């Protein structure tokens, strides 16, 4: 039987690989859409690759999180780096889910305007960037170094909000979710 540390390495590599390919595909989609790359026939290919790998990365993320928690030394979340990893991965997870829901609800209409394309690609790239930051924090935690050490990121500091600020943020996020869901339903009922 494999240890939870080995399973965590495999799950993490799946997540990092999938989100890296998704990030590259979203970047190339943006370059094609804005005419920097002159290959409009590539839009469909990059669209499919970006969203498929984003979905695959999302499917592997819970395994990486759970195996990481079970393989961490000590009593679980006893390190600020681990807390930051949870925050970063859950935020990236949220951006990825939002990106996939918008693509599913709007279909190819998401690519109709530069504004919607920019917002959609930005949310996909935010998801990918946050997952890669999570992996970097994991390297700092397990090996004491990461690929992003040159930026001196403050993984040792946890941003904690007072309860009131957290509750306001939670209700604001839920309100935005409900309003956007209603708006997407109104848009889809017009077509």
N, CA, C and O atoms as a DFTB+ gen file, in Angstrom:
764 C
 N C O
     1  1       0.839      -1.186       0.000
     2  2       0.000       0.000       0.000
     3  2       0.878       1.241       0.000
     4  3       1.855       1.303       0.746
     5  1       0.552       2.213      -0.810
     6  2       1.307       3.459      -0.861
     7  2       0.977       4.338       0.328
     8  3      -0.142       4.327       0.842
     9  1       1.965       5.096       0.754
    10  2       1.749       6.011       1.870
    11  2       0.987       7.236       1.386
    12  3       0.899       7.504       0.188
    13  1       0.436       7.977       2.354
    14  2      -0.299       9.184       1.981
    15  2       0.628      10.233       1.377
    16  3       0.191      11.060       0.577
    17  1       1.931      10.202       1.761
    18  2       2.887      11.146       1.182
    19  2       3.078      10.879      -0.312
    20  3       3.125      11.814      -1.112
    21  1       3.188       9.601      -0.685
    22  2       3.347       9.242      -2.091
    23  2       2.097       9.594      -2.884
    24  3       2.185      10.133      -3.987
    25  1       0.928       9.286      -2.318
    26  2      -0.328       9.611      -2.986
    27  2      -0.463      11.124      -3.150
    28  3      -0.975      11.595      -4.166
    29  1      -0.010      11.881      -2.160
    30  2      -0.081      13.342      -2.243
    31  2       0.802      13.865      -3.376
    32  3       0.409      14.783      -4.096
    33  1       1.982      13.291      -3.535
    34  2       2.872      13.721      -4.619
    35  2       2.216      13.461      -5.974
    36  3       2.250      14.322      -6.852
    37  1       1.625      12.290      -6.147
    38  2       0.976      11.955      -7.419
    39  2      -0.207      12.885      -7.674
    40  3      -0.347      13.431      -8.769
    41  1      -1.062      13.067      -6.659
    42  2      -2.238      13.926      -6.826
    43  2      -1.826      15.367      -7.106
    44  3      -2.444      16.043      -7.928
    45  1      -0.791      15.832      -6.431
    46  2      -0.324      17.202      -6.634
    47  2       0.214      17.387      -8.042
    48  3      -0.045      18.409      -8.678
    49  1       0.961      16.409      -8.533
    50  2       1.498      16.526      -9.895
    51  2       0.381      16.527     -10.933
    52  3       0.480      17.217     -11.947
    53  1      -0.676      15.763     -10.690
    54  2      -1.825      15.792     -11.598
    55  2      -2.473      17.173     -11.605
    56  3      -2.800      17.705     -12.666
    57  1      -2.657      17.752     -10.415
    58  2      -3.273      19.079     -10.313
    59  2      -2.396      20.130     -10.996
    60  3      -2.877      20.916     -11.812
    61  1      -1.110      20.133     -10.655
    62  2      -0.197      21.133     -11.212
    63  2      -0.092      20.994     -12.728
    64  3      -0.115      21.994     -13.445
    65  1       0.020      19.784     -13.210
    66  2       0.105      19.564     -14.660
    67  2      -1.149      20.022     -15.383
    68  3      -1.070      20.693     -16.413
    69  1      -2.316      19.656     -14.838
    70  2      -3.575      20.030     -15.478
    71  2      -3.762      21.545     -15.481
    72  3      -4.128      22.123     -16.505
    73  1      -3.514      22.185     -14.350
    74  2      -3.696      23.636     -14.290
    75  2      -2.641      24.374     -15.117
    76  3      -2.913      25.459     -15.631
    77  1      -1.454      23.808     -15.253
    78  2      -0.436      24.437     -16.106
    79  2      -0.851      24.410     -17.572
    80  3      -0.705      25.405     -18.282
    81  1      -1.365      23.275     -18.019
    82  2      -1.831      23.166     -19.406
    83  2      -3.037      24.080     -19.628
    84  3      -3.151      24.722     -20.673
    85  1      -3.934      24.136     -18.646
    86  2      -5.094      25.027     -18.763
    87  2      -4.637      26.481     -18.855
    88  3      -5.140      27.237     -19.686
    89  1      -3.693      26.875     -18.013
    90  2      -3.189      28.245     -18.038
    91  2      -2.543      28.598     -19.368
    92  3      -2.756      29.688     -19.899
    93  1      -1.757      27.680     -19.902
    94  2      -1.138      27.902     -21.214
    95  2      -2.209      28.019     -22.297
    96  3      -2.111      28.876     -23.174
    97  1      -3.220      27.171     -22.241
    98  2      -4.293      27.213     -23.241
    99  2      -5.092      28.511     -23.140
   100  3      -5.436      29.105     -24.162
   101  1      -5.391      28.956     -21.919
   102  2      -6.104      30.228     -21.758
   103  2      -5.271      31.392     -22.295
   104  3      -5.809      32.302     -22.925
   105  1      -3.977      31.364     -22.052
   106  2      -3.100      32.426     -22.556
   107  2      -3.088      32.434     -24.082
   108  3      -3.191      33.495     -24.697
   109  1      -2.964      31.269     -24.689
   110  2      -2.967      31.187     -26.154
   111  2      -4.319      31.595     -26.733
   112  3      -4.380      32.218     -27.793
   113  1      -5.409      31.243     -26.033
   114  2      -6.741      31.680     -26.463
   115  2      -6.824      33.196     -26.505
   116  3      -7.360      33.772     -27.452
   117  1      -6.291      33.835     -25.478
   118  2      -6.310      35.291     -25.428
   119  2      -5.487      35.892     -26.557
   120  3      -5.894      36.877     -27.172
   121  1      -4.334      35.301     -26.827
   122  2      -3.477      35.801     -27.905
   123  2      -4.125      35.642     -29.272
   124  3      -3.992      36.517     -30.128
   125  1      -4.822      34.540     -29.483
   126  2      -5.521      34.333     -30.753
   127  2      -6.700      35.297     -30.866
   128  3      -6.931      35.892     -31.918
   129  1      -7.447      35.442     -29.762
   130  2      -8.639      36.285     -29.795
   131  2      -8.301      37.749     -30.071
   132  3      -9.058      38.442     -30.751
   133  1      -7.179      38.217     -29.553
   134  2      -6.785      39.605     -29.773
   135  2      -5.915      39.785     -31.009
   136  3      -5.402      40.879     -31.242
   137  1      -5.737      38.732     -31.806
   138  2      -5.059      38.847     -33.089
   139  2      -3.543      38.839     -33.013
   140  3      -2.886      39.103     -34.021
   141  1      -2.968      38.549     -31.866
   142  2      -1.512      38.475     -31.757
   143  2      -1.015      37.204     -32.434
   144  3      -0.006      37.225     -33.138
   145  1      -1.718      36.102     -32.223
   146  2      -1.489      34.873     -32.991
   147  2      -2.552      34.836     -34.082
   148  3      -3.745      34.916     -33.788
   149  1      -2.143      34.721     -35.296
   150  2      -3.063      34.801     -36.439
   151  2      -3.564      33.423     -36.857
   152  3      -3.411      33.028     -38.013
   153  1      -4.161      32.691     -35.918
   154  2      -4.681      31.354     -36.206
   155  2      -6.084      31.205     -35.609
   156  3      -6.240      30.520     -34.598
   157  1      -7.097      31.822     -36.200
   158  2      -8.447      31.722     -35.619
   159  2      -8.973      30.290     -35.535
   160  3      -9.867      30.011     -34.737
   161  1      -8.440      29.396     -36.332
   162  2      -8.901      28.004     -36.272
   163  2      -8.462      27.315     -34.978
   164  3      -8.984      26.253     -34.637
   165  1      -7.519      27.904     -34.262
   166  2      -7.040      27.317     -33.008
   167  2      -7.961      27.603     -31.826
   168  3      -7.835      26.964     -30.781
   169  1      -8.884      28.552     -31.974
   170  2      -9.736      28.943     -30.842
   171  2     -10.488      27.741     -30.292
   172  3     -10.511      27.526     -29.080
   173  1     -11.099      26.963     -31.162
   174  2     -11.868      25.801     -30.707
   175  2     -10.980      24.796     -29.976
   176  3     -11.372      24.255     -28.942
   177  1      -9.790      24.547     -30.510
   178  2      -8.878      23.585     -29.891
   179  2      -8.454      24.061     -28.499
   180  3      -8.539      23.301     -27.534
   181  1      -7.997      25.317     -28.388
   182  2      -7.552      25.834     -27.090
   183  2      -8.706      25.931     -26.102
   184  3      -8.521      25.728     -24.902
   185  1      -9.902      26.242     -26.609
   186  2     -11.091      26.296     -25.758
   187  2     -11.340      24.932     -25.117
   188  3     -11.533      24.839     -23.905
   189  1     -11.336      23.888     -25.920
   190  2     -11.585      22.542     -25.407
   191  2     -10.481      22.081     -24.459
   192  3     -10.759      21.514     -23.403
   193  1      -9.242      22.324     -24.836
   194  2      -8.122      21.892     -23.987
   195  2      -8.146      22.637     -22.651
   196  3      -7.970      22.026     -21.597
   197  1      -8.363      23.947     -22.693
   198  2      -8.364      24.742     -21.466
   199  2      -9.443      24.266     -20.497
   200  3      -9.177      24.103     -19.306
   201  1     -10.632      24.046     -20.988
   202  2     -11.727      23.677     -20.099
   203  2     -11.662      22.209     -19.679
   204  3     -12.052      21.874     -18.560
   205  1     -11.178      21.338     -20.550
   206  2     -11.024      19.941     -20.150
   207  2      -9.962      19.802     -19.059
   208  3     -10.185      19.120     -18.059
   209  1      -8.808      20.448     -19.251
   210  2      -7.748      20.320     -18.250
   211  2      -8.121      21.033     -16.962
   212  3      -7.701      20.612     -15.884
   213  1      -8.897      22.100     -17.049
   214  2      -9.384      22.762     -15.842
   215  2     -10.310      21.816     -15.068
   216  3     -10.233      21.729     -13.842
   217  1     -11.177      21.116     -15.787
   218  2     -12.067      20.140     -15.151
   219  2     -11.272      18.998     -14.529
   220  3     -11.560      18.570     -13.411
   221  1     -10.280      18.513     -15.250
   222  2      -9.445      17.423     -14.724
   223  2      -8.694      17.880     -13.475
   224  3      -8.616      17.144     -12.491
   225  1      -8.147      19.084     -13.515
   226  2      -7.452      19.622     -12.344
   227  2      -8.380      19.768     -11.151
   228  3      -7.994      19.494     -10.015
   229  1      -9.608      20.202     -11.418
   230  2     -10.595      20.306     -10.333
   231  2     -10.909      18.945      -9.731
   232  3     -11.040      18.815      -8.514
   233  1     -11.030      17.936     -10.578
   234  2     -11.336      16.589     -10.082
   235  2     -10.202      16.047      -9.218
   236  3     -10.454      15.305      -8.268
   237  1      -8.966      16.402      -9.531
   238  2      -7.819      15.904      -8.763
   239  2      -7.536      16.733      -7.507
   240  3      -6.858      16.252      -6.599
   241  1      -8.039      17.960      -7.439
   242  2      -7.735      18.851      -6.316
   243  2      -8.158      18.302      -4.953
   244  3      -7.355      18.354      -4.021
   245  1      -9.375      17.781      -4.786
   246  2      -9.733      17.256      -3.458
   247  2      -8.808      16.128      -2.991
   248  3      -8.526      16.010      -1.798
   249  1      -8.339      15.303      -3.927
   250  2      -7.417      14.226      -3.549
   251  2      -6.089      14.803      -3.070
   252  3      -5.495      14.297      -2.118
   253  1      -5.629      15.857      -3.729
   254  2      -4.382      16.501      -3.320
   255  2      -4.534      17.146      -1.944
   256  3      -3.637      17.051      -1.106
   257  1      -5.666      17.797      -1.716
   258  2      -5.883      18.457      -0.421
   259  2      -5.988      17.430       0.700
   260  3      -5.317      17.561       1.723
   261  1      -6.815      16.418       0.519
   262  2      -7.023      15.434       1.588
   263  2      -5.760      14.621       1.871
   264  3      -5.435      14.358       3.029
   265  1      -5.049      14.225       0.810
   266  2      -3.817      13.465       1.043
   267  2      -2.750      14.361       1.652
   268  3      -1.918      13.886       2.427
   269  1      -2.756      15.645       1.319
   270  2      -1.806      16.577       1.916
   271  2      -2.058      16.767       3.390
   272  3      -1.120      16.828       4.185
   273  1      -3.335      16.863       3.764
   274  2      -3.659      17.012       5.183
   275  2      -3.290      15.764       5.984
   276  3      -2.810      15.859       7.113
   277  1      -3.520      14.585       5.382
   278  2      -3.201      13.357       6.116
   279  2      -1.705      13.063       6.153
   280  3      -1.242      12.336       7.032
   281  1      -0.948      13.615       5.218
   282  2       0.497      13.352       5.211
   283  2       1.298      14.440       5.911
   284  3       2.509      14.296       6.079
   285  1       0.648      15.528       6.326
   286  2       1.360      16.620       6.999
   287  2       1.800      16.169       8.386
   288  3       1.044      15.511       9.101
   289  1       3.019      16.523       8.759
   290  2       3.469      16.167      10.103
   291  2       2.729      16.989      11.155
   292  3       2.340      18.130      10.901
   293  1       2.543      16.420      12.303
   294  2       1.893      17.141      13.392
   295  2       0.397      16.912      13.414
   296  3      -0.098      15.896      12.925
   297  1      -0.306      17.853      13.977
   298  2      -1.743      17.741      14.198
   299  2      -2.584      18.381      13.100
   300  3      -3.674      18.875      13.387
   301  1      -2.131      18.390      11.891
   302  2      -2.912      18.975      10.799
   303  2      -2.457      20.373      10.470
   304  3      -1.304      20.573      10.087
   305  1      -3.338      21.350      10.609
   306  2      -3.042      22.724      10.207
   307  2      -2.273      23.471      11.300
   308  3      -2.763      24.449      11.864
   309  1      -1.071      22.995      11.583
   310  2      -0.253      23.621      12.618
   311  2       0.818      24.538      12.037
   312  3       1.666      25.034      12.778
   313  1       0.797      24.769      10.750
   314  2       1.783      25.609      10.093
   315  2       1.065      26.692       9.291
   316  3       0.059      26.408       8.641
   317  1       1.566      27.929       9.326
   318  2       0.935      28.972       8.506
   319  2       1.008      28.668       7.011
   320  3       0.143      29.095       6.246
   321  1       2.031      27.935       6.599
   322  2       2.135      27.576       5.173
   323  2       0.974      26.666       4.773
   324  3       0.407      26.825       3.692
   325  1       0.617      25.714       5.637
   326  2      -0.498      24.822       5.330
   327  2      -1.821      25.583       5.274
   328  3      -2.670      25.303       4.428
   329  1      -1.989      26.535       6.169
   330  2      -3.209      27.341       6.143
   331  2      -3.271      28.138       4.841
   332  3      -4.326      28.220       4.213
   333  1      -2.147      28.722       4.438
   334  2      -2.111      29.468       3.171
   335  2      -2.380      28.554       1.987
   336  3      -3.032      28.962       1.026
   337  1      -1.887      27.325       2.045
   338  2      -2.165      26.379       0.962
   339  2      -3.655      26.106       0.844
   340  3      -4.184      26.030      -0.265
   341  1      -4.335      25.957       1.967
   342  2      -5.788      25.735       1.941
   343  2      -6.494      26.955       1.360
   344  3      -7.359      26.819       0.495
   345  1      -6.127      28.151       1.834
   346  2      -6.748      29.373       1.306
   347  2      -6.529      29.505      -0.198
   348  3      -7.473      29.764      -0.944
   349  1      -5.290      29.327      -0.643
   350  2      -4.974      29.481      -2.065
   351  2      -5.694      28.441      -2.920
   352  3      -6.256      28.770      -3.965
   353  1      -5.674      27.190      -2.474
   354  2      -6.292      26.140      -3.290
   355  2      -7.808      26.280      -3.335
   356  3      -8.414      26.024      -4.376
   357  1      -8.431      26.678      -2.240
   358  2      -9.880      26.848      -2.253
   359  2     -10.285      28.055      -3.106
   360  3     -11.311      28.014      -3.785
   361  1      -9.494      29.118      -3.077
   362  2      -9.786      30.272      -3.931
   363  2      -9.608      29.902      -5.399
   364  3     -10.448      30.247      -6.231
   365  1      -8.526      29.205      -5.722
   366  2      -8.326      28.730      -7.090
   367  2      -9.432      27.797      -7.532
   368  3      -9.881      27.856      -8.677
   369  1      -9.876      26.933      -6.628
   370  2     -10.974      26.020      -6.905
   371  2     -12.233      26.815      -7.249
   372  3     -12.944      26.477      -8.195
   373  1     -12.506      27.868      -6.485
   374  2     -13.684      28.705      -6.744
   375  2     -13.614      29.408      -8.090
   376  3     -14.607      29.449      -8.817
   377  1     -12.445      29.968      -8.434
   378  2     -12.287      30.598      -9.745
   379  2     -12.505      29.583     -10.868
   380  3     -13.147      29.892     -11.871
   381  1     -11.974      28.383     -10.697
   382  2     -12.111      27.355     -11.734
   383  2     -13.562      26.924     -11.899
   384  3     -14.044      26.778     -13.022
   385  1     -14.258      26.722     -10.787
   386  2     -15.673      26.344     -10.866
   387  2     -16.473      27.449     -11.547
   388  3     -17.314      27.173     -12.402
   389  1     -16.211      28.702     -11.168
   390  2     -16.905      29.823     -11.806
   391  2     -16.647      29.876     -13.302
   392  3     -17.563      30.100     -14.093
   393  1     -15.408      29.672     -13.679
   394  2     -15.037      29.685     -15.095
   395  2     -15.775      28.583     -15.865
   396  3     -16.285      28.821     -16.960
   397  1     -15.828      27.393     -15.293
   398  2     -16.499      26.278     -15.969
   399  2     -18.009      26.472     -16.030
   400  3     -18.637      26.112     -17.026
   401  1     -18.598      27.035     -14.981
   402  2     -20.049      27.270     -14.996
   403  2     -20.407      28.298     -16.067
   404  3     -21.381      28.125     -16.799
   405  1     -19.616      29.367     -16.156
   406  2     -19.880      30.387     -17.175
   407  2     -19.755      29.784     -18.571
   408  3     -20.590      30.050     -19.436
   409  1     -18.730      28.982     -18.796
   410  2     -18.544      28.362     -20.122
   411  2     -19.696      27.422     -20.443
   412  3     -20.162      27.366     -21.581
   413  1     -20.150      26.687     -19.437
   414  2     -21.249      25.745     -19.632
   415  2     -22.552      26.489     -19.910
   416  3     -23.314      26.102     -20.795
   417  1     -22.810      27.568     -19.148
   418  2     -24.064      28.301     -19.296
   419  2     -24.115      29.143     -20.576
   420  3     -25.152      29.213     -21.236
   421  1     -22.996      29.776     -20.919
   422  2     -23.002      30.672     -22.076
   423  2     -22.547      29.995     -23.361
   424  3     -22.792      30.515     -24.450
   425  1     -21.901      28.865     -23.256
   426  2     -21.422      28.168     -24.442
   427  2     -20.386      28.991     -25.192
   428  3     -19.562      29.672     -24.580
   429  1     -20.428      28.928     -26.503
   430  2     -19.477      29.681     -27.323
   431  2     -19.718      31.188     -27.284
   432  3     -18.882      31.957     -27.759
   433  1     -20.853      31.620     -26.721
   434  2     -21.127      33.053     -26.618
   435  2     -20.126      33.761     -25.711
   436  3     -19.998      34.984     -25.764
   437  1     -19.425      33.008     -24.888
   438  2     -18.428      33.625     -24.008
   439  2     -17.305      34.266     -24.815
   440  3     -16.614      35.154     -24.317
   441  1     -17.119      33.826     -26.052
   442  2     -16.052      34.359     -26.908
   443  2     -16.562      35.448     -27.862
   444  3     -15.818      35.881     -28.742
   445  1     -17.793      35.892     -27.709
   446  2     -18.383      36.852     -28.647
   447  2     -17.811      38.262     -28.553
   448  3     -17.762      38.972     -29.557
   449  1     -17.383      38.675     -27.375
   450  2     -16.862      40.043     -27.232
   451  2     -15.510      40.010     -26.524
   452  3     -15.175      39.054     -25.825
   453  1     -14.755      41.068     -26.724
   454  2     -13.446      41.164     -26.074
   455  2     -13.595      41.245     -24.556
   456  3     -12.762      40.724     -23.815
   457  1     -14.668      41.906     -24.097
   458  2     -14.888      42.046     -22.656
   459  2     -15.169      40.688     -22.007
   460  3     -14.546      40.339     -21.005
   461  1     -16.105      39.921     -22.577
   462  2     -16.422      38.621     -21.983
   463  2     -15.244      37.661     -22.114
   464  3     -14.988      36.866     -21.210
   465  1     -14.533      37.729     -23.223
   466  2     -13.347      36.898     -23.392
   467  2     -12.299      37.247     -22.337
   468  3     -11.708      36.362     -21.719
   469  1     -12.077      38.541     -22.139
   470  2     -11.069      38.967     -21.167
   471  2     -11.427      38.514     -19.758
   472  3     -10.567      38.015     -19.032
   473  1     -12.695      38.684     -19.361
   474  2     -13.102      38.266     -18.022
   475  2     -13.014      36.757     -17.856
   476  3     -12.586      36.257     -16.815
   477  1     -13.424      36.040     -18.889
   478  2     -13.407      34.579     -18.800
   479  2     -11.969      34.057     -18.708
   480  3     -11.664      33.206     -17.873
   481  1     -11.104      34.567     -19.561
   482  2      -9.707      34.144     -19.536
   483  2      -9.051      34.566     -18.222
   484  3      -8.242      33.822     -17.668
   485  1      -9.396      35.758     -17.719
   486  2      -8.826      36.215     -16.449
   487  2      -9.218      35.286     -15.307
   488  3      -8.390      34.997     -14.443
   489  1     -10.457      34.815     -15.282
   490  2     -10.854      33.898     -14.206
   491  2     -10.161      32.542     -14.357
   492  3      -9.777      31.927     -13.362
   493  1     -10.003      32.081     -15.587
   494  2      -9.278      30.825     -15.803
   495  2      -7.814      30.942     -15.408
   496  3      -7.257      30.039     -14.784
   497  1      -7.190      32.067     -15.777
   498  2      -5.782      32.276     -15.407
   499  2      -5.618      32.488     -13.908
   500  3      -4.612      32.072     -13.334
   501  1      -6.596      33.131     -13.264
   502  2      -6.536      33.298     -11.806
   503  2      -6.576      31.930     -11.121
   504  3      -5.827      31.681     -10.177
   505  1      -7.447      31.056     -11.600
   506  2      -7.521      29.704     -11.034
   507  2      -6.188      28.982     -11.192
   508  3      -5.698      28.358     -10.251
   509  1      -5.609      29.069     -12.378
   510  2      -4.339      28.389     -12.642
   511  2      -3.218      28.989     -11.801
   512  3      -2.414      28.257     -11.222
   513  1      -3.161      30.296     -11.731
   514  2      -2.116      30.953     -10.949
   515  2      -2.199      30.622      -9.473
   516  3      -1.177      30.400      -8.823
   517  1      -3.412      30.588      -8.938
   518  2      -3.569      30.270      -7.519
   519  2      -3.178      28.824      -7.219
   520  3      -2.601      28.542      -6.168
   521  1      -3.485      27.921      -8.125
   522  2      -3.084      26.532      -7.910
   523  2      -1.563      26.377      -7.988
   524  3      -0.979      25.589      -7.244
   525  1      -0.928      27.119      -8.881
   526  2       0.528      27.049      -8.967
   527  2       1.184      27.705      -7.746
   528  3       2.243      27.262      -7.301
   529  1       0.563      28.753      -7.204
   530  2       1.049      29.325      -5.940
   531  2       0.908      28.323      -4.802
   532  3       1.772      28.241      -3.929
   533  1      -0.178      27.566      -4.813
   534  2      -0.372      26.527      -3.805
   535  2       0.741      25.492      -3.891
   536  3       1.285      25.067      -2.871
   537  1       1.073      25.092      -5.102
   538  2       2.159      24.120      -5.279
   539  2       3.489      24.701      -4.820
   540  3       4.310      23.991      -4.240
   541  1       3.704      25.977      -5.073
   542  2       4.932      26.627      -4.627
   543  2       5.017      26.656      -3.105
   544  3       6.079      26.425      -2.526
   545  1       3.890      26.942      -2.469
   546  2       3.861      26.920      -1.002
   547  2       4.140      25.510      -0.490
   548  3       4.792      25.341       0.540
   549  1       3.651      24.503      -1.201
   550  2       3.928      23.119      -0.809
   551  2       5.401      22.786      -0.907
   552  3       5.935      22.076      -0.055
   553  1       6.064      23.289      -1.935
   554  2       7.506      23.082      -2.059
   555  2       8.259      23.754      -0.926
   556  3       9.228      23.209      -0.397
   557  1       7.808      24.936      -0.563
   558  2       8.430      25.643       0.566
   559  2       8.227      24.866       1.857
   560  3       9.135      24.789       2.685
   561  1       7.041      24.286       2.038
   562  2       6.748      23.535       3.255
   563  2       7.545      22.239       3.334
   564  3       8.119      21.925       4.377
   565  1       7.583      21.487       2.238
   566  2       8.200      20.162       2.290
   567  2       9.711      20.173       2.071
   568  3      10.430      19.390       2.691
   569  1      10.203      21.060       1.186
   570  2      11.627      21.057       0.861
   571  2      12.360      22.313       1.312
   572  3      13.589      22.369       1.267
   573  1      11.605      23.321       1.747
   574  2      12.236      24.573       2.140
   575  2      12.606      25.459       0.966
   576  3      13.284      26.472       1.142
   577  1      12.166      25.086      -0.238
   578  2      12.432      25.899      -1.418
   579  2      11.334      25.667      -2.444
   580  3      10.644      24.648      -2.425
   581  1      11.189      26.639      -3.344
   582  2      10.220      26.482      -4.421
   583  2      10.715      27.239      -5.638
   584  3      11.704      27.970      -5.581
   585  1      10.013      27.051      -6.725
   586  2      10.376      27.706      -7.973
   587  2      10.201      29.222      -7.887
   588  3      10.855      29.967      -8.617
   589  1       9.322      29.676      -6.999
   590  2       9.019      31.099      -6.890
   591  2       9.766      31.795      -5.755
   592  3       9.370      32.882      -5.334
   593  1      10.832      31.190      -5.258
   594  2      11.590      31.791      -4.161
   595  2      12.156      33.166      -4.510
   596  3      12.372      33.989      -3.621
   597  1      12.394      33.416      -5.771
   598  2      12.960      34.706      -6.175
   599  2      12.009      35.869      -5.875
   600  3      12.442      37.020      -5.821
   601  1      10.719      35.578      -5.680
   602  2       9.744      36.628      -5.383
   603  2       9.566      36.864      -3.883
   604  3       8.885      37.809      -3.486
   605  1      10.168      36.018      -3.047
   606  2      10.100      36.146      -1.579
   607  2       8.647      36.283      -1.102
   608  3       8.307      37.222      -0.383
   609  1       7.813      35.349      -1.505
   610  2       6.401      35.379      -1.131
   611  2       6.240      35.074       0.365
   612  3       6.944      34.217       0.897
   613  1       5.331      35.760       1.036
   614  2       5.183      35.607       2.495
   615  2       4.308      34.418       2.888
   616  3       3.228      34.604       3.449
   617  1       4.761      33.213       2.602
   618  2       3.974      32.027       2.936
   619  2       3.858      31.824       4.450
   620  3       2.945      31.138       4.909
   621  1       4.758      32.403       5.219
   622  2       4.761      32.206       6.669
   623  2       3.743      33.087       7.392
   624  3       3.555      32.948       8.600
   625  1       3.086      33.988       6.665
   626  2       2.113      34.902       7.277
   627  2       0.726      34.547       6.790
   628  3       0.489      34.421       5.589
   629  1      -0.192      34.387       7.734
   630  2      -1.568      34.042       7.403
   631  2      -2.422      35.288       7.582
   632  3      -2.397      35.927       8.633
   633  1      -3.174      35.623       6.548
   634  2      -4.076      36.758       6.607
   635  2      -5.383      36.295       7.245
   636  3      -6.158      35.559       6.634
   637  1      -5.612      36.726       8.453
   638  2      -6.839      36.363       9.159
   639  2      -7.700      37.607       9.336
   640  3      -7.211      38.679       9.695
   641  1      -8.976      37.441       9.081
   642  2      -9.918      38.542       9.220
   643  2     -10.691      38.385      10.519
   644  3     -10.887      37.270      11.004
   645  1     -11.127      39.503      11.077
   646  2     -12.054      39.400      12.217
   647  2     -13.340      38.718      11.771
   648  3     -13.650      38.697      10.580
   649  1     -14.081      38.166      12.708
   650  2     -15.306      37.425      12.407
   651  2     -16.282      38.290      11.599
   652  3     -16.881      37.807      10.639
   653  1     -16.444      39.556      11.975
   654  2     -17.391      40.422      11.276
   655  2     -17.012      40.600       9.810
   656  3     -17.878      40.541       8.937
   657  1     -15.732      40.814       9.530
   658  2     -15.277      40.974       8.149
   659  2     -15.486      39.668       7.372
   660  3     -15.881      39.692       6.206
   661  1     -15.222      38.549       8.014
   662  2     -15.428      37.247       7.369
   663  2     -16.905      37.031       7.042
   664  3     -17.230      36.556       5.954
   665  1     -17.798      37.372       7.967
   666  2     -19.231      37.202       7.719
   667  2     -19.719      38.126       6.605
   668  3     -20.514      37.716       5.759
   669  1     -19.243      39.371       6.605
   670  2     -19.619      40.300       5.537
   671  2     -19.132      39.763       4.191
   672  3     -19.868      39.806       3.205
   673  1     -17.906      39.260       4.144
   674  2     -17.361      38.701       2.901
   675  2     -18.171      37.499       2.441
   676  3     -18.446      37.344       1.252
   677  1     -18.551      36.649       3.391
   678  2     -19.346      35.468       3.060
   679  2     -20.688      35.870       2.465
   680  3     -21.079      35.354       1.418
   681  1     -21.398      36.785       3.119
   682  2     -22.706      37.213       2.620
   683  2     -22.587      37.949       1.288
   684  3     -23.441      37.792       0.416
   685  1     -21.542      38.746       1.126
   686  2     -21.315      39.438      -0.138
   687  2     -21.074      38.436      -1.270
   688  3     -21.626      38.575      -2.361
   689  1     -20.248      37.430      -1.000
   690  2     -19.987      36.393      -1.992
   691  2     -21.241      35.621      -2.362
   692  3     -21.476      35.339      -3.537
   693  1     -22.050      35.278      -1.364
   694  2     -23.300      34.567      -1.644
   695  2     -24.275      35.435      -2.430
   696  3     -24.954      34.944      -3.331
   697  1     -24.348      36.729      -2.094
   698  2     -25.236      37.639      -2.830
   699  2     -24.802      37.752      -4.287
   700  3     -25.639      37.725      -5.189
   701  1     -23.504      37.878      -4.519
   702  2     -22.995      37.962      -5.892
   703  2     -23.295      36.670      -6.644
   704  3     -23.661      36.701      -7.819
   705  1     -23.141      35.542      -5.970
   706  2     -23.434      34.254      -6.598
   707  2     -24.899      34.166      -7.005
   708  3     -25.202      33.761      -8.127
   709  1     -25.812      34.540      -6.113
   710  2     -27.240      34.473      -6.405
   711  2     -27.609      35.433      -7.534
   712  3     -28.344      35.061      -8.449
   713  1     -27.102      36.671      -7.474
   714  2     -27.411      37.655      -8.518
   715  2     -26.872      37.220      -9.882
   716  3     -27.550      37.370     -10.899
   717  1     -25.667      36.688      -9.898
   718  2     -25.108      36.262     -11.182
   719  2     -25.851      35.042     -11.719
   720  3     -26.031      34.912     -12.930
   721  1     -26.282      34.152     -10.837
   722  2     -27.048      32.986     -11.277
   723  2     -28.375      33.427     -11.896
   724  3     -28.786      32.905     -12.932
   725  1     -29.051      34.402     -11.248
   726  2     -30.304      34.920     -11.795
   727  2     -30.075      35.597     -13.140
   728  3     -30.873      35.447     -14.065
   729  1     -28.975      36.346     -13.238
   730  2     -28.697      37.049     -14.491
   731  2     -28.392      36.050     -15.617
   732  3     -28.831      36.226     -16.753
   733  1     -27.628      34.993     -15.278
   734  2     -27.345      33.987     -16.315
   735  2     -28.616      33.274     -16.736
   736  3     -28.770      32.947     -17.912
   737  1     -29.528      33.024     -15.811
   738  2     -30.809      32.405     -16.180
   739  2     -31.620      33.330     -17.069
   740  3     -32.263      32.872     -18.013
   741  1     -31.600      34.636     -16.779
   742  2     -32.316      35.599     -17.616
   743  2     -31.695      35.670     -19.009
   744  3     -32.419      35.764     -20.001
   745  1     -30.370      35.627     -19.097
   746  2     -29.695      35.652     -20.395
   747  2     -30.016      34.395     -21.192
   748  3     -30.278      34.468     -22.393
   749  1     -29.995      33.227     -20.521
   750  2     -30.221      31.983     -21.249
   751  2     -31.684      31.847     -21.670
   752  3     -31.975      31.150     -22.642
   753  1     -32.610      32.498     -20.961
   754  2     -34.023      32.390     -21.349
   755  2     -34.342      33.267     -22.559
   756  3     -35.350      33.054     -23.233
   757  1     -33.477      34.261     -22.837
   758  2     -33.696      35.123     -23.992
   759  2     -33.397      34.384     -25.289
   760  3     -34.079      34.579     -26.295
   761  1     -32.378      33.537     -25.260
   762  2     -31.937      32.854     -26.494
   763  2     -32.917      31.821     -26.891
   764  3     -32.723      31.142     -27.899
